GROMACS .gro file of C-alpha atoms in nm:
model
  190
    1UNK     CA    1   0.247  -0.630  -1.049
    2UNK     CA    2   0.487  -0.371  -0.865
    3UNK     CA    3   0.253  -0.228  -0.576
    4UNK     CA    4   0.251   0.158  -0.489
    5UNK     CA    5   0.087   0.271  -0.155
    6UNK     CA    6  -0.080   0.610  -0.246
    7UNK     CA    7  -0.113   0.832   0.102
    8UNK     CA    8  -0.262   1.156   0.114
    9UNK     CA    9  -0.351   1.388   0.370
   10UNK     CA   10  -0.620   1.657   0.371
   11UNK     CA   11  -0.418   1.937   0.147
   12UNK     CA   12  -0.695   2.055  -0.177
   13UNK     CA   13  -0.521   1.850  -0.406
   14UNK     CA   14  -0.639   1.599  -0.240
   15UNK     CA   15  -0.944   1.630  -0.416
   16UNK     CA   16  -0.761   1.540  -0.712
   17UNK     CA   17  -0.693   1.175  -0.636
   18UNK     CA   18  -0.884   0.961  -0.862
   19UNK     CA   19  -0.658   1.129  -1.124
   20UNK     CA   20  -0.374   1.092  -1.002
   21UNK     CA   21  -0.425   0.700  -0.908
   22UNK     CA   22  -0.499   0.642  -1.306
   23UNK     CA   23  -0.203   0.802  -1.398
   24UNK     CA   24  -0.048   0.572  -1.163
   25UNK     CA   25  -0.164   0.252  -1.334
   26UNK     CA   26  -0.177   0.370  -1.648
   27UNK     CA   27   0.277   0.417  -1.528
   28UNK     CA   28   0.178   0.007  -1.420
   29UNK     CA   29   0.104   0.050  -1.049
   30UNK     CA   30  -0.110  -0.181  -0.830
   31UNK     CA   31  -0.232   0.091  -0.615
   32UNK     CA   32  -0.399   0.131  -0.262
   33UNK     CA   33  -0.498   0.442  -0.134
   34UNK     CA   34  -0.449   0.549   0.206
   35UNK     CA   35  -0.555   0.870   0.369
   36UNK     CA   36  -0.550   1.043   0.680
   37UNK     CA   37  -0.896   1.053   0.865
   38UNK     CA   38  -0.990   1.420   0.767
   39UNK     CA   39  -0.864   1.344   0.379
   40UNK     CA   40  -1.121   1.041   0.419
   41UNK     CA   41  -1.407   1.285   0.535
   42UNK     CA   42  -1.345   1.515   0.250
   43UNK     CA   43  -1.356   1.217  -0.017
   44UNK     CA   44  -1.639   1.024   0.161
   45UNK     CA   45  -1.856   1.044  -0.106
   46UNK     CA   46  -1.587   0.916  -0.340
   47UNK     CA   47  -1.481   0.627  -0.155
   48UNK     CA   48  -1.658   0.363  -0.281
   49UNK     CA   49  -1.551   0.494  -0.656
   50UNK     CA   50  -1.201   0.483  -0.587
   51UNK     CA   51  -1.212   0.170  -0.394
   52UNK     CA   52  -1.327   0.042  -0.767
   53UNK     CA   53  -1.084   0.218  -0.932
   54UNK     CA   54  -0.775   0.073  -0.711
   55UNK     CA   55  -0.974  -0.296  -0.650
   56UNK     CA   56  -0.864  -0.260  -0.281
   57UNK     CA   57  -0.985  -0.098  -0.007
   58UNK     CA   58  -0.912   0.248   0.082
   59UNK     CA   59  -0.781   0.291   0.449
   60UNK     CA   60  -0.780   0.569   0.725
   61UNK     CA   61  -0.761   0.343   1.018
   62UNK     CA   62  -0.561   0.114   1.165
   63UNK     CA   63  -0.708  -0.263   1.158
   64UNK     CA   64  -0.767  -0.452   1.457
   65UNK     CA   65  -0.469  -0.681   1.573
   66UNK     CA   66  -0.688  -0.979   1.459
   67UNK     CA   67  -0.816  -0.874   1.108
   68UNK     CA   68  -0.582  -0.971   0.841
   69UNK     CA   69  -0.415  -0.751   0.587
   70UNK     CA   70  -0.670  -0.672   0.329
   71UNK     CA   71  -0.320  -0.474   0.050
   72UNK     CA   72  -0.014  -0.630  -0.094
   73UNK     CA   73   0.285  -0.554   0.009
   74UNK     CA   74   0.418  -0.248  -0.102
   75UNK     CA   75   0.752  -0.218  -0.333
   76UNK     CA   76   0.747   0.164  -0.308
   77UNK     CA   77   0.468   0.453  -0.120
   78UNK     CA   78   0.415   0.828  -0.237
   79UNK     CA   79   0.244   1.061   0.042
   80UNK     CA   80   0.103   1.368  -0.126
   81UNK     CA   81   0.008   1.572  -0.025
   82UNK     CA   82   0.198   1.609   0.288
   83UNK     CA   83   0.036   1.841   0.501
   84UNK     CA   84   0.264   2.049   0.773
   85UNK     CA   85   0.104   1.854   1.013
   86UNK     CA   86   0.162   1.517   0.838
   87UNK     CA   87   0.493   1.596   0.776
   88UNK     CA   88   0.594   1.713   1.130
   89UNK     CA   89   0.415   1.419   1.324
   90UNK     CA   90   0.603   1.166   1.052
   91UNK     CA   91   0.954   1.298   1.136
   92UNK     CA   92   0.871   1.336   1.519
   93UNK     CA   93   0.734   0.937   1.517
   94UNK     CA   94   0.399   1.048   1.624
   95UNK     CA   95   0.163   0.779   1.461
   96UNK     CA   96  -0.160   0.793   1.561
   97UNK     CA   97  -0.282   0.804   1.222
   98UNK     CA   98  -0.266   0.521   0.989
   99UNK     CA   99  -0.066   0.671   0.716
  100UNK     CA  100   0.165   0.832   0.972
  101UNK     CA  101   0.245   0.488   1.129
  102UNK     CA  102   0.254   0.309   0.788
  103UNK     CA  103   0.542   0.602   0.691
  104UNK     CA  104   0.731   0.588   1.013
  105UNK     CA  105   0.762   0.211   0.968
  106UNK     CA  106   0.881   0.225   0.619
  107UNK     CA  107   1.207   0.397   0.742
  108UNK     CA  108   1.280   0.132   0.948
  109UNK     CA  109   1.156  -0.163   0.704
  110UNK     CA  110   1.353   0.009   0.404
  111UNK     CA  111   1.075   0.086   0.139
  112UNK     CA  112   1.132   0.329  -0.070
  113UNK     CA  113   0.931   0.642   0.023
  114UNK     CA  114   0.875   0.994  -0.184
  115UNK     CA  115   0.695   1.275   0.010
  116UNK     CA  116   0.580   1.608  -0.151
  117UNK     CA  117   0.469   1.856   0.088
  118UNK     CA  118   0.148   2.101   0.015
  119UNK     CA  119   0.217   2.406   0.272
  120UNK     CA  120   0.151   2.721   0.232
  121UNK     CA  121   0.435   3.025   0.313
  122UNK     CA  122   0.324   3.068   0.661
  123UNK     CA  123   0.323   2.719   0.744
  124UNK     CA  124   0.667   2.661   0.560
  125UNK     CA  125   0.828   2.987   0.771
  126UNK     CA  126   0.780   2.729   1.081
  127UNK     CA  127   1.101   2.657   1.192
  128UNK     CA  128   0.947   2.272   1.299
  129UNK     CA  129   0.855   2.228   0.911
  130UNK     CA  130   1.253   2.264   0.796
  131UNK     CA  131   1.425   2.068   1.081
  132UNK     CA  132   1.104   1.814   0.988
  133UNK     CA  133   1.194   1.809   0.625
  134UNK     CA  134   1.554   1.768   0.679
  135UNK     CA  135   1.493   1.480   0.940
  136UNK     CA  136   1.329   1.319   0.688
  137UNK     CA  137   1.572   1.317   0.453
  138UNK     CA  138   1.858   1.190   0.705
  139UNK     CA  139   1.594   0.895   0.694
  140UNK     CA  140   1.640   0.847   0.362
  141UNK     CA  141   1.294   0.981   0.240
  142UNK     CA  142   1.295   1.135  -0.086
  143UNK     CA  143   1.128   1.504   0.011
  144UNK     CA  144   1.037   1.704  -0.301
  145UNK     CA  145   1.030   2.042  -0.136
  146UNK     CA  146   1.184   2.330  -0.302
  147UNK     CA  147   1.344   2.376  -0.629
  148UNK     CA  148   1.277   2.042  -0.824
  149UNK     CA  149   0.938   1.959  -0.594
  150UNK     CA  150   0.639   2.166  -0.425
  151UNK     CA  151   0.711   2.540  -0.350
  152UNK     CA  152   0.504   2.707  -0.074
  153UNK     CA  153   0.258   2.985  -0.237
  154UNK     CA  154   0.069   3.254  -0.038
  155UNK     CA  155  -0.200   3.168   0.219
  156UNK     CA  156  -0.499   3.096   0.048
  157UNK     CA  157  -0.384   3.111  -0.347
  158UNK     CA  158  -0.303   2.847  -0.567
  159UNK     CA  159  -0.079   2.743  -0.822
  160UNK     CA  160  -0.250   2.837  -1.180
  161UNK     CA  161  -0.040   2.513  -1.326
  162UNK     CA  162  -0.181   2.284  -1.013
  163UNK     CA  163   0.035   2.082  -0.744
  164UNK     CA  164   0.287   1.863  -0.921
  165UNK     CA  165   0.159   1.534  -0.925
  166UNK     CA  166   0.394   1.415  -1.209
  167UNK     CA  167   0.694   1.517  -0.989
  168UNK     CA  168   0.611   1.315  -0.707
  169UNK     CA  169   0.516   0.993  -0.952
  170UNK     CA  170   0.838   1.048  -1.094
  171UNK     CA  171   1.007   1.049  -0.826
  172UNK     CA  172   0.885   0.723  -0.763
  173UNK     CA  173   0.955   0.533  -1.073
  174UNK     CA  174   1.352   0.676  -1.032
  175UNK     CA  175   1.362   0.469  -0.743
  176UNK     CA  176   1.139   0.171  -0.854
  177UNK     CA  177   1.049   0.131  -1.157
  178UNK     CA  178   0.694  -0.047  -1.207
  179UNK     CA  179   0.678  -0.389  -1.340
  180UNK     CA  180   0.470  -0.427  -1.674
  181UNK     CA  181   0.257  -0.655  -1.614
  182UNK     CA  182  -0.035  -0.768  -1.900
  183UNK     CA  183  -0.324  -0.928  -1.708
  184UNK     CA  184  -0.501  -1.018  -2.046
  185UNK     CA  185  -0.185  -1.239  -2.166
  186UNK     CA  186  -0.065  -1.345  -1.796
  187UNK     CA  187   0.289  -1.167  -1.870
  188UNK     CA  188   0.551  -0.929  -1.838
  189UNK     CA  189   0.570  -0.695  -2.103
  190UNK     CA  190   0.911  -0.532  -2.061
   0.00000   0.00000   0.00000
């Protein structure tokens, strides 16, 4: 099975995970969910159901040097939402956080990577947000932002139609697509 590494940060739509990590397997993902440490405090009480929904653990640390790698290896890893400080501390290489680290590596190791940001208009008038964004990109991560992705809305409103999920798992399966996989008959099924 293709493996997706789900990251999200501690935007609202967060909230909104367990969704979006069904409609994720149900596109033929093996998915593990990472988040960043204040995304983890805001789903604590969900943890343990989404850690049954993905069948792996969900992480917001980094493990010690000696513990062994409790995922798969990834094929291909979404981060949404991107918060402006997720987003900035990726492109500067400031990994102190798991998902940050896991991210900055991926440039260098060549997975595929899709980021959709979940700022606000005063966050996104930051000049560090656009030279982040645009870093990014010269990295070769796919940055929905703007037309075609997430666009900022006021301070403290939201989108009536929600943050776009399906554009970021799109996004994804343009660049790899997921292998369909039938555990009942041991088999590809494309």
């Amino acid at each position: 099975m293709t493996t997706l590494y789900l990251f999200g940060s501690a935007a609202p739509p967060v909230l909104e995970i367990a969704g979006v990590i069904q409609s994720a397997q149900a596109r033929g993902w093996d998915v593990c969910l990472g988040l960043t440490p204040t995304a983890a405090r805001w789903l604590e009480a969900q943890l343990p159901e989404l850690e049954r929904l993905t069948g792996h653990p969900v992480r917001s640390e980094y493990k010690l040097p000696t513990e062994p790698d409790v995922w798969p290896e990834t094929h291909a890893i979404m981060l949404a939402p991107a918060t402006f400080n997720t987003i900035n501390e990726w492109s500067l290489g400031l990994t102190s956080k798991f998902v940050v680290g896991v991210v900055a590596e991926a440039i260098g190791k060549e997975i595929p990577t899709v980021a959709m940001p979940c700022v606000n208009s005063a966050y996104a008038q930051h000049p560090q947000f656009h030279w982040s964004v645009e870093a990014l990109r010269s990295m070769g991560v796919t940055v929905l932002y703007g037309e075609g992705g997430f666009v900022p809305n006021q301070p403290g409103e939201r989108r009536p139609e929600g943050y776009p999920w399906h554009l970021a798992l799109d996004a994804v399966e343009m660049i790899v697509r997921p292998s369909a996989y039938d555990p009942a008959r041991g088999n590809r099924t494309d």
